Coordinates of C-alpha atoms and ligand atoms in Angstrom, one line a residue:
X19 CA 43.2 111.4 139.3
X20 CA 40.6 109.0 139.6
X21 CA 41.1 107.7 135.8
X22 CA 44.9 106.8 136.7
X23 CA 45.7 102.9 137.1
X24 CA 46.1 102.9 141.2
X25 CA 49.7 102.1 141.5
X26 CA 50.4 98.6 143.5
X27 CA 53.2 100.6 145.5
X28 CA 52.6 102.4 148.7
X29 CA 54.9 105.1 148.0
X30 CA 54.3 105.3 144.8
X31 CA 53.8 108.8 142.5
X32 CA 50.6 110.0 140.9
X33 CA 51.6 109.0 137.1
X34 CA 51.0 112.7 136.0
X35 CA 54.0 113.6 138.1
X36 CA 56.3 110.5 136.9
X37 CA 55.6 112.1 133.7
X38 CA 56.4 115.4 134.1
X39 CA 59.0 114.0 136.2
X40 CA 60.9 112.4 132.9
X41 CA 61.6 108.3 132.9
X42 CA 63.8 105.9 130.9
X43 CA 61.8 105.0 128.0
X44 CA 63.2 101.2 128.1
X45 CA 65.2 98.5 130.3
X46 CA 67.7 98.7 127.9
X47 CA 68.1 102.4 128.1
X48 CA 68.7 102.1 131.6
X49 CA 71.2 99.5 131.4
X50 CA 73.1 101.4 128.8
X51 CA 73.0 104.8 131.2
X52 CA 74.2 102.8 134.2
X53 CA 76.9 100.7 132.1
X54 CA 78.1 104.4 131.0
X55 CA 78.4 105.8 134.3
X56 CA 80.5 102.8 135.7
X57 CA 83.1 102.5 132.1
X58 CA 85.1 106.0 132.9
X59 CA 88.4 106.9 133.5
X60 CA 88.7 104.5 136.4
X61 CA 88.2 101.3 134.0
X62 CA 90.9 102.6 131.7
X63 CA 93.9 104.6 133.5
X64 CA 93.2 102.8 136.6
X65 CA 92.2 99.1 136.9
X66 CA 94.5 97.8 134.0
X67 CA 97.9 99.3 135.7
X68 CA 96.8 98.3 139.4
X69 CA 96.1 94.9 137.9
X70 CA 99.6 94.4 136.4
X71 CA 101.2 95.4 139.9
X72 CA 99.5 93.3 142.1
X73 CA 99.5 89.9 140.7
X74 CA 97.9 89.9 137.4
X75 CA 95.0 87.4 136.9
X76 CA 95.4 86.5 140.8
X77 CA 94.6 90.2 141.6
X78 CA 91.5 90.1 138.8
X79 CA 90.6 87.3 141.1
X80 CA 90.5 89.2 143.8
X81 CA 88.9 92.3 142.0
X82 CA 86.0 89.8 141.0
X83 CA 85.5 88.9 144.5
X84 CA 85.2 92.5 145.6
X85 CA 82.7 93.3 142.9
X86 CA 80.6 90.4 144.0
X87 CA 80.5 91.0 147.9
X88 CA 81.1 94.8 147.9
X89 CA 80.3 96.8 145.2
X90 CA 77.3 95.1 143.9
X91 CA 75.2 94.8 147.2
X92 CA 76.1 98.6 147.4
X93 CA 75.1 99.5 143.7
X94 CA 71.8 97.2 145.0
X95 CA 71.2 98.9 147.8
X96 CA 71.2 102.7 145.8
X97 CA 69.3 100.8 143.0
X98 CA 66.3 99.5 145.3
X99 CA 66.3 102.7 147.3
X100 CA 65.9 105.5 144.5
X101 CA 63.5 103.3 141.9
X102 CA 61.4 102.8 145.5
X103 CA 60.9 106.5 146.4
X104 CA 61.4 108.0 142.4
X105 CA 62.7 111.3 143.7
X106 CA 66.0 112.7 144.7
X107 CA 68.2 111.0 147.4
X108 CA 67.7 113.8 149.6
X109 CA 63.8 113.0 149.2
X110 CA 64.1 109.5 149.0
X111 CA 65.7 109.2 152.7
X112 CA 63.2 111.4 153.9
X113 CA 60.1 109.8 152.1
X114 CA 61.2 106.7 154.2
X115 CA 62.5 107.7 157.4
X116 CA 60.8 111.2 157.8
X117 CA 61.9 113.3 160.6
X118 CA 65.5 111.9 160.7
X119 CA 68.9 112.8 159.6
X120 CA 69.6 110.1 157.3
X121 CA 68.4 112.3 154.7
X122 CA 72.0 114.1 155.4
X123 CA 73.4 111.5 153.6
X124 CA 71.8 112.3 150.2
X125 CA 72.9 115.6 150.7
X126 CA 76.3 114.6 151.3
X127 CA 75.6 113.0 147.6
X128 CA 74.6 116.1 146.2
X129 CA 77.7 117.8 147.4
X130 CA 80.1 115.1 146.3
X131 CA 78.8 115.1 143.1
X132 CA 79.5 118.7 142.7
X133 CA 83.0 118.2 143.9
X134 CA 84.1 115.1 141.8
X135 CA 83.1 117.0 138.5
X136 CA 84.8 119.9 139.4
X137 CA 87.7 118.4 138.8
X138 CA 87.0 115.6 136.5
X139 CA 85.5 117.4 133.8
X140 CA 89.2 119.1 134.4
X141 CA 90.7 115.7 133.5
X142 CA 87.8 115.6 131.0
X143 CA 89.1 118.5 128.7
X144 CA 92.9 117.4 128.3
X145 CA 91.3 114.2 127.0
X146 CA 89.5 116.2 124.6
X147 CA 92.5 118.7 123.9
X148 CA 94.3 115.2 123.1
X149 CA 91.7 113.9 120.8
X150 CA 91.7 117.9 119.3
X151 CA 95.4 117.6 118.9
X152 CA 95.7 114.2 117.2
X153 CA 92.4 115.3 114.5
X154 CA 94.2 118.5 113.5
X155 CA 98.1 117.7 113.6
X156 CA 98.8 113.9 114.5
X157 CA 101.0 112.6 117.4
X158 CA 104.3 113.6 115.9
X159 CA 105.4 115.6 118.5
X160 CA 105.2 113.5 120.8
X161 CA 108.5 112.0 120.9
X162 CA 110.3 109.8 124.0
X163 CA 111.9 113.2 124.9
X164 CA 109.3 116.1 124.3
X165 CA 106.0 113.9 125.9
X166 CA 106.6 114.7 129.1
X167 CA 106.9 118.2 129.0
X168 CA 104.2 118.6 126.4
X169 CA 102.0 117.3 128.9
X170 CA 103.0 119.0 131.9
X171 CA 103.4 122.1 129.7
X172 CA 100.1 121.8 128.5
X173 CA 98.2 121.4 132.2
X174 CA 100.1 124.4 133.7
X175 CA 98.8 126.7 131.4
X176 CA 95.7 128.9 131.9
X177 CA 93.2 129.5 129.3
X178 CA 93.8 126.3 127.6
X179 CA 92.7 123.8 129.7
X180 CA 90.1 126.0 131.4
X181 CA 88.8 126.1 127.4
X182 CA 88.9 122.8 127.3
X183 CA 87.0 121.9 130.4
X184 CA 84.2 124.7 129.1
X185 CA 83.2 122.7 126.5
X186 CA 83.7 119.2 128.7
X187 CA 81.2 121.0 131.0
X188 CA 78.9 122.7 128.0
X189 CA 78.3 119.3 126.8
X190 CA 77.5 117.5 130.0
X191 CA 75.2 120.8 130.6
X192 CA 73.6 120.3 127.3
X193 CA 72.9 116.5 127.8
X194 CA 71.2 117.2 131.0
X195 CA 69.1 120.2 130.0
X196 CA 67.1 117.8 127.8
X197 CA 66.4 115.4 130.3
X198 CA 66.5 111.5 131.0
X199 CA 64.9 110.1 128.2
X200 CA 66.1 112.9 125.3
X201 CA 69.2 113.5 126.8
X202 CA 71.1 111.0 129.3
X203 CA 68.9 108.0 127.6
X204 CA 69.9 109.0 123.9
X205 CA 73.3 109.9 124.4
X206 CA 73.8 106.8 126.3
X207 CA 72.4 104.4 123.3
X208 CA 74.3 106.1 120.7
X209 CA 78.0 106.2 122.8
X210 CA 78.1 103.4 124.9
X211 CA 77.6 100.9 122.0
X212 CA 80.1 103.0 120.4
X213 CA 82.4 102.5 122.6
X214 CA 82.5 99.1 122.6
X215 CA 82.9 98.4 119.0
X216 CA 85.8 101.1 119.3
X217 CA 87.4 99.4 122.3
X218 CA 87.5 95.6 120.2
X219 CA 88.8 97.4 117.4
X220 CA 91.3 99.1 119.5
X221 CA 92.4 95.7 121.3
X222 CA 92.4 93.8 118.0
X223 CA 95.0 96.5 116.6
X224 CA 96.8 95.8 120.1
X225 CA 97.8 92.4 120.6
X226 CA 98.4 91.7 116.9
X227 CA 101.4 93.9 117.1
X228 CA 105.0 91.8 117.2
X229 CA 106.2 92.0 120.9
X230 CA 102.7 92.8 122.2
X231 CA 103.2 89.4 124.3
X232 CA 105.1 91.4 127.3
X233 CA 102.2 93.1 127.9
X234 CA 99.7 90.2 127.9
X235 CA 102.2 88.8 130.6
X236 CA 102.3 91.8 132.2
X237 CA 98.6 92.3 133.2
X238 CA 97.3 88.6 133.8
X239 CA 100.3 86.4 134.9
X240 CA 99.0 84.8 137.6
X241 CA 101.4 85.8 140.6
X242 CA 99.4 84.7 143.9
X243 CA 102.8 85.8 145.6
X244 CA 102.1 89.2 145.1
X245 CA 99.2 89.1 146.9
X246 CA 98.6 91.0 150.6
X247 CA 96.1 92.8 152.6
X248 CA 96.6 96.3 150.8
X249 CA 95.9 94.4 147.4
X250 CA 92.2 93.5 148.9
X251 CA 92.1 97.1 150.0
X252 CA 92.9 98.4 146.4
X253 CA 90.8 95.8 144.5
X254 CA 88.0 97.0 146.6
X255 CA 88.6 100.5 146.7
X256 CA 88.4 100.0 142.6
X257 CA 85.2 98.2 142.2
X258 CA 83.7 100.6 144.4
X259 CA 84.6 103.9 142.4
X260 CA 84.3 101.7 139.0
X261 CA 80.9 101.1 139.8
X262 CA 80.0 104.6 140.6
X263 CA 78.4 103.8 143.8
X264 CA 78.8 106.2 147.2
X265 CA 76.8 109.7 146.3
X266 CA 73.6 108.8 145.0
X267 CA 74.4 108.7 141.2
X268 CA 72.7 105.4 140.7
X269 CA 70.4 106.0 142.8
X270 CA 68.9 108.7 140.9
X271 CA 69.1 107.2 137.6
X272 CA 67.4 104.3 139.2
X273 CA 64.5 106.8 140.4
X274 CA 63.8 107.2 136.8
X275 CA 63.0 103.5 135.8
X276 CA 60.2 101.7 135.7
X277 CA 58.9 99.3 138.7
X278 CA 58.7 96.2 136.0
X279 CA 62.2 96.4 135.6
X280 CA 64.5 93.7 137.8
X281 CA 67.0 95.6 139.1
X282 CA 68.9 92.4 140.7
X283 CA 69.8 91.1 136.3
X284 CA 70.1 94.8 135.5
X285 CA 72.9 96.1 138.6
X286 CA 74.8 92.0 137.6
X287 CA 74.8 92.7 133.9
X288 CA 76.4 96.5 134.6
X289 CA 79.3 95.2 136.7
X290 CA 79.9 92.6 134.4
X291 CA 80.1 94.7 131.6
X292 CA 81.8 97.0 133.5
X293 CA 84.6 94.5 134.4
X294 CA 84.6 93.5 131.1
X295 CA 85.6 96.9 130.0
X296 CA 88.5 97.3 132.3
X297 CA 90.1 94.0 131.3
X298 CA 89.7 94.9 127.6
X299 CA 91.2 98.6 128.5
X300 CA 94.1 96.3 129.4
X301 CA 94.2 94.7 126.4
X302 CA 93.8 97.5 124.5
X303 CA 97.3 99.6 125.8
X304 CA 99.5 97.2 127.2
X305 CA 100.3 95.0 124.4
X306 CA 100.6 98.4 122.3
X307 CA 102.9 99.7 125.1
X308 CA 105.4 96.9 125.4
X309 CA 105.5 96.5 121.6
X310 CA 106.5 100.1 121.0
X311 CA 109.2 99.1 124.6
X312 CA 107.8 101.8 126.6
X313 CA 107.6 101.9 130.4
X314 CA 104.2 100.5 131.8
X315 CA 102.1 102.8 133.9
X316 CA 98.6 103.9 134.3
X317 CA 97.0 107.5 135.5
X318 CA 97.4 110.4 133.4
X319 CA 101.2 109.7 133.0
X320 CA 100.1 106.7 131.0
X321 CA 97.3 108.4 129.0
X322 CA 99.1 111.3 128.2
X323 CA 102.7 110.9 128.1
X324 CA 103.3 107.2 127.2
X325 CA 100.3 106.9 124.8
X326 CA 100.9 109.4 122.6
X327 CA 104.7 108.1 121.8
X328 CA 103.1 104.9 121.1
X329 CA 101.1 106.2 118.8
X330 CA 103.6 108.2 117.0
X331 CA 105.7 105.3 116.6
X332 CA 102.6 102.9 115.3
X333 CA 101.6 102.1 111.5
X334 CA 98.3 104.2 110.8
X335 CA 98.7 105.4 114.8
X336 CA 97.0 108.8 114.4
X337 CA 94.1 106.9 113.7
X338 CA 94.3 104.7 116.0
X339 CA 95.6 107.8 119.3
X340 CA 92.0 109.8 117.8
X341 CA 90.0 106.1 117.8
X342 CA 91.5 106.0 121.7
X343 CA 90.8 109.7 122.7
X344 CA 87.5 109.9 121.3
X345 CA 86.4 106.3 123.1
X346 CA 88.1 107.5 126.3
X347 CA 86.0 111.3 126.0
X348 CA 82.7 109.2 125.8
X349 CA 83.5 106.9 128.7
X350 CA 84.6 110.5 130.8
X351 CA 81.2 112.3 129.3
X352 CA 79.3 109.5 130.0
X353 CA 80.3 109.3 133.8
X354 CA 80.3 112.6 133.9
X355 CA 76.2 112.9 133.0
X356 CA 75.7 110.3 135.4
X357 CA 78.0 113.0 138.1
X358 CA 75.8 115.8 137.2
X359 CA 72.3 114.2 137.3
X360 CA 71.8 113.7 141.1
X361 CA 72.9 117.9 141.6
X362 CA 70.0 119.0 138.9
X363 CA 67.4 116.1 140.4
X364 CA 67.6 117.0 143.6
X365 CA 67.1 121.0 142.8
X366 CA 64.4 120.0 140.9
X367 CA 62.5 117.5 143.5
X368 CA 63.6 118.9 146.4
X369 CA 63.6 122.8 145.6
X370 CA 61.0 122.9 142.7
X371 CA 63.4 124.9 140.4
X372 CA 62.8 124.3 136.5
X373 CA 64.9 121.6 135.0
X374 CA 66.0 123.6 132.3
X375 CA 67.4 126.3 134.9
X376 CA 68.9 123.9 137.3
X377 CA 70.6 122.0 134.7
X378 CA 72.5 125.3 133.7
X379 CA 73.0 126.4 137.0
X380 CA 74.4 123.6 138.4
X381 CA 76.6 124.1 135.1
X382 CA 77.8 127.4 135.8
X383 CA 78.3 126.3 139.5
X384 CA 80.2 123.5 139.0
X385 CA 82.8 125.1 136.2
X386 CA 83.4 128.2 139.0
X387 CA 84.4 125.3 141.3
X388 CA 86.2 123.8 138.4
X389 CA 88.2 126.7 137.8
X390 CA 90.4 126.6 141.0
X391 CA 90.8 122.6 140.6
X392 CA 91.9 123.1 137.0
X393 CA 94.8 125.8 137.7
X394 CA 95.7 123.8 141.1
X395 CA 96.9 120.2 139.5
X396 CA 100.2 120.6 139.8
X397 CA 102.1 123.7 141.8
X398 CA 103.1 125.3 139.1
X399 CA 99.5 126.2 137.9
X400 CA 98.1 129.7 138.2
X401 CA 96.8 129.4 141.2
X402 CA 99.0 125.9 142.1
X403 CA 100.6 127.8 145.3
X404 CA 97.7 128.1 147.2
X405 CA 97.5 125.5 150.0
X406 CA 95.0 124.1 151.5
X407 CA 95.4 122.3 155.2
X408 CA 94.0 118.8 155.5
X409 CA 95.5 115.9 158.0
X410 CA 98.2 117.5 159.7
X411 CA 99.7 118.2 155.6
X412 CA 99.1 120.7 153.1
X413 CA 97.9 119.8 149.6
X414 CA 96.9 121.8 146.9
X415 CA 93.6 122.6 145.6
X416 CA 92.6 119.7 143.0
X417 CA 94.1 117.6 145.3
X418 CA 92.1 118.9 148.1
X419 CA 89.0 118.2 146.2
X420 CA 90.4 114.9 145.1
X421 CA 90.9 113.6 148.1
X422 CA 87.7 114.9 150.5
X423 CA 85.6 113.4 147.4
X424 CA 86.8 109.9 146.3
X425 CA 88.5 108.8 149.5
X426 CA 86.2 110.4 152.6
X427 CA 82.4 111.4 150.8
X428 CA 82.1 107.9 148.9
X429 CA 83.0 105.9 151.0
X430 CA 81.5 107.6 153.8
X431 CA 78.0 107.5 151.5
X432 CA 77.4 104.1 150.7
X433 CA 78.4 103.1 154.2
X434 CA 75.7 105.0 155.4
X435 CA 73.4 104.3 152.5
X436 CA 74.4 100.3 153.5
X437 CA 73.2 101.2 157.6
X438 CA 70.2 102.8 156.3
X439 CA 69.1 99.3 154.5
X440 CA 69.0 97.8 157.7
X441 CA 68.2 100.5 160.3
X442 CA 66.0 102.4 158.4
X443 CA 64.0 100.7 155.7
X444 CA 61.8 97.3 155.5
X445 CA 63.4 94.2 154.1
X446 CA 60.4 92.8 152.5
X447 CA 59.8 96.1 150.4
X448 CA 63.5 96.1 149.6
X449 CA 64.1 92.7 148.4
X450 CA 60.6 93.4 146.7
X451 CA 61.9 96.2 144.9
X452 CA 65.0 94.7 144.1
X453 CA 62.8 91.8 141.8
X454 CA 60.8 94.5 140.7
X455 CA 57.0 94.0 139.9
X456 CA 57.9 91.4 137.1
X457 CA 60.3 89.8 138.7
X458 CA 60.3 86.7 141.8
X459 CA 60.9 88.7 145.0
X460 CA 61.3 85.2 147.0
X461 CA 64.7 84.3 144.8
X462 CA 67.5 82.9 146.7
X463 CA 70.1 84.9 145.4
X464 CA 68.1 88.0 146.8
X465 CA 68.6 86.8 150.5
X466 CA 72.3 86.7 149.8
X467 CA 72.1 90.2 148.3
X468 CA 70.5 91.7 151.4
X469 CA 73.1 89.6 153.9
X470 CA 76.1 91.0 152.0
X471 CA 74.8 94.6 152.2
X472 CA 74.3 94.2 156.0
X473 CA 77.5 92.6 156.8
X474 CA 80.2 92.6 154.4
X475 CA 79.5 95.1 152.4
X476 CA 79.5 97.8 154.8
X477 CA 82.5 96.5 156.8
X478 CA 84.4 96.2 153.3
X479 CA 83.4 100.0 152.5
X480 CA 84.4 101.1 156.3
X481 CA 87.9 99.2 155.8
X482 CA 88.5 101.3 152.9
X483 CA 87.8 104.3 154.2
X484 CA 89.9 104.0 157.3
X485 CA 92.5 102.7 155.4
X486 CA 92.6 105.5 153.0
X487 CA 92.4 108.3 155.8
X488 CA 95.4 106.7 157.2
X489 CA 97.5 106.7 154.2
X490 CA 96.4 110.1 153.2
X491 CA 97.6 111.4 157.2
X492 CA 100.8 109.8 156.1
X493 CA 101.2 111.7 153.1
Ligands
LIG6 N1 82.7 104.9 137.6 C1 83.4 106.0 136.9 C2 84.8 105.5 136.6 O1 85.1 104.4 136.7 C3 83.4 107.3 137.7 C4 82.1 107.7 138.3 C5 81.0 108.1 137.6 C6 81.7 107.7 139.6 N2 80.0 108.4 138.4 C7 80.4 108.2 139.7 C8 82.4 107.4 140.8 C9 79.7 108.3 140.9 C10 81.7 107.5 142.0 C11 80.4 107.9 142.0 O2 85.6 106.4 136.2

């Protein structure tokens, strides 16, 4: 190895085995793969609805906040963490602090990540079947009395949203199978731009509608009023799962970029982009929804029950329902690359199996687990009766997996991954890393970084996950 460049880093590599290991072939790659995990289902179901209830543009106020203090020291820490070590999280904890647990924690990534796309590429494939059904016969159907029970019709049955998941899961295989730079880099340059431009188009058609205005008023009136301790809760419960941080899925794409690269401009840019996103979602529906005088909501009620009847009801609005299903399928497949990646990494680091095999076992694996989540969403699925017990109350299975994932595993994560920042690794190397090789390790704003994910940050994360336990024991 002796004609290899000696790498400045202590813990750095041989190059061979970057290479075989697969890399981001630019910055702006990268920042296109991270901005598509972040913009998913959460930005455009979620944030625009919770928004509207709790105080408009005083609660965006709040989100902002959150993102700042929270979420983006936590995205930091996974950031600095997995481009320092360039393996999996599993190895990355226990390339730094080798010969204790904390490497338990990257596990508990792995395993969350396996969970969460169980059921999301669930979620995943009625947005497709949506998108399918507005290509081949329009929205028509969907009128103020049929919606519902389309819907619900439609998620209760058995081989048709299992197909539909298949090919969500197929394709997320596919993408992975051909690596970072072939496969999560290119998808992520073609679709995320995509995505955008889709997203204006969709907001211009929006809020040029007559009676659009309620909707504007809706989402950013300014109500400081509306305001209280559960809306900081909720504001930073979102910017947490918006920008996918908690089980090691940044982390891992972040193991895969290069050391010039300043992660401190690149994690800022992807959660302001990523707000961005969410506020434009809310652009993009409610001014359609109050034109057409439907009820506001978000979740899957809104996506696929209101949605559709606004579209049916809208000049040229089979266009414009395939326009939204097709954006909304790239932000879910785009999350859902960035969901898969840290399973196959880590069986390739840590258990030396082939990535081609891992990513197609980790496929198959994941869609057996997504079978049960996909006939459990409501109880009248196939296998909807079967109860599962979990604080004190029975739920059933999707919610099971719901729950345990987002509200327990996440949070849980990048608390611990926070802890490990200051208990376990070496401030100078982090805030080194952080800069990157190119970039000024002895900037200001990198001090503030490290303070917020050592005190606020974690408390923040720890509130939410008490918080959400509690509520869950409730019921
Ligand atoms: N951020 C995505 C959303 O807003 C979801 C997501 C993708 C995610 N990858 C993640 C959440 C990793 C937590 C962890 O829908």
């Amino acid at each position: 190895m002796s004609d290899h460049p000696v790498h400045r880093h202590d813990q750095a590599d041989p190059i061979d085995e970057q290479h075989v290991r697969g890399k981001f072939a630019s910055r702006l790659g990268f920042l296109l793969a991270a901005v598509g995990s972040a913009v998913g289902l959460g930005n455009i179901w979620k944030f625009p609805f919770v928004a509207g209830q709790n105080g408009g543009a005083a609660f965006i106020l709040v989100y902002l906040g959150c993102v700042a203090f929270v979420a983006l020291p936590a995205l930091l820490v996974e950031f600095s963490l997995g481009r320092h070590c360039q393996t999996s999280a599993v190895g990355t904890y226990r390339q730094i602090a080798p010969g204790r647990p904390w490497w338990l924690n990257g596990l508990l990534g792995v395993v969350a990540g396996f969970v969460i796309l169980s059921f999301y590429s669930a979620v995943a494939g009625w947005v497709l079947k949506y998108f399918v059904t507005g290509v081949t016969q329009g929205y028509s159907d969907f009128t103020p009395e049929a919606s519902g029970g389309l819907f619900v019709g439609f998620i209760n049955g058995t081989s048709g949203p299992l197909a539909y998941q298949f090919v969500a899961m197929v394709l997320t295989t596919v993408i992975i199978f051909f690596g970072i730079e072939k496969g999560i880099e290119r998808t992520a340059k073609y679709l995320v731009p995509l995505l955008g431009v889709l997203l204006v188009a969709l907001v211009v058609r929006s809020v040029t509608l007559p009676g659009s205005r309620e909707g504007l008023l809706f989402m950013f009136r300014p109500d400081f009023g509306k305001l209280n301790a559960m809306s900081f809760v909720n504001a930073m419960g979102l910017a947490f799962f918006s920008l996918s941080v908690g089980m090691g899925a940044m982390m891992t794409y972040a193991s895969y970029v290069d050391r010039s690269v300043n992660l401190g401009k690149t994690a800022v840019n992807v959660a302001a982009l990523d707000t961005l996103v969410a506020v434009l979602a809310g652009l993009a529906i409610f001014p359609a929804v109050a034109a057409f005088g439907q009820q506001f909501s978000g979740g899957p009620g809104l996506v696929f029950v209101t949605l559709p009847q606004v579209f049916d009801q809208m000049p040229f609005g089979r266009v414009v329902g395939v326009a939204f299903f097709f954006l909304l399928f790239v932000a879910a497949l785009t999350s859902m690359i960035s969901i898969m990646e840290p399973v196959v990494t880590w069986l390739v680091d840590d258990l030396n199996v082939r990535r081609h095999v891992a990513s197609v076992g980790a496929g198959a694996a994941i869609f057996a687990l997504g079978v049960p989540a996909c006939l459990s969403v409501t109880g009248d699925g196939l296998m909807g009766g079967i109860k599962i017990p979990f604080l004190g109350g029975e739920v059933t299975i999707f919610d099971f997996l719901d729950m345990v994932s987002q509200n327990i595993m996440l949070p849980l994560g990048a608390f611990i991954a926070c802890l490990f920042l200051f208990f376990g690794w070496n401030r100078q190397r982090a805030l080194a890393e952080v800069a990157g090789t190119a970039g000024n390790p002895h900037h200001p704003l990198l001090k503030v970084w490290y303070w917020c994910a050592v005190t606020i940050a974690p408390l923040g994360i720890l509130t939410i996950l008490v918080t959400k336990i509690l509520e869950m024991a409730k019921g």
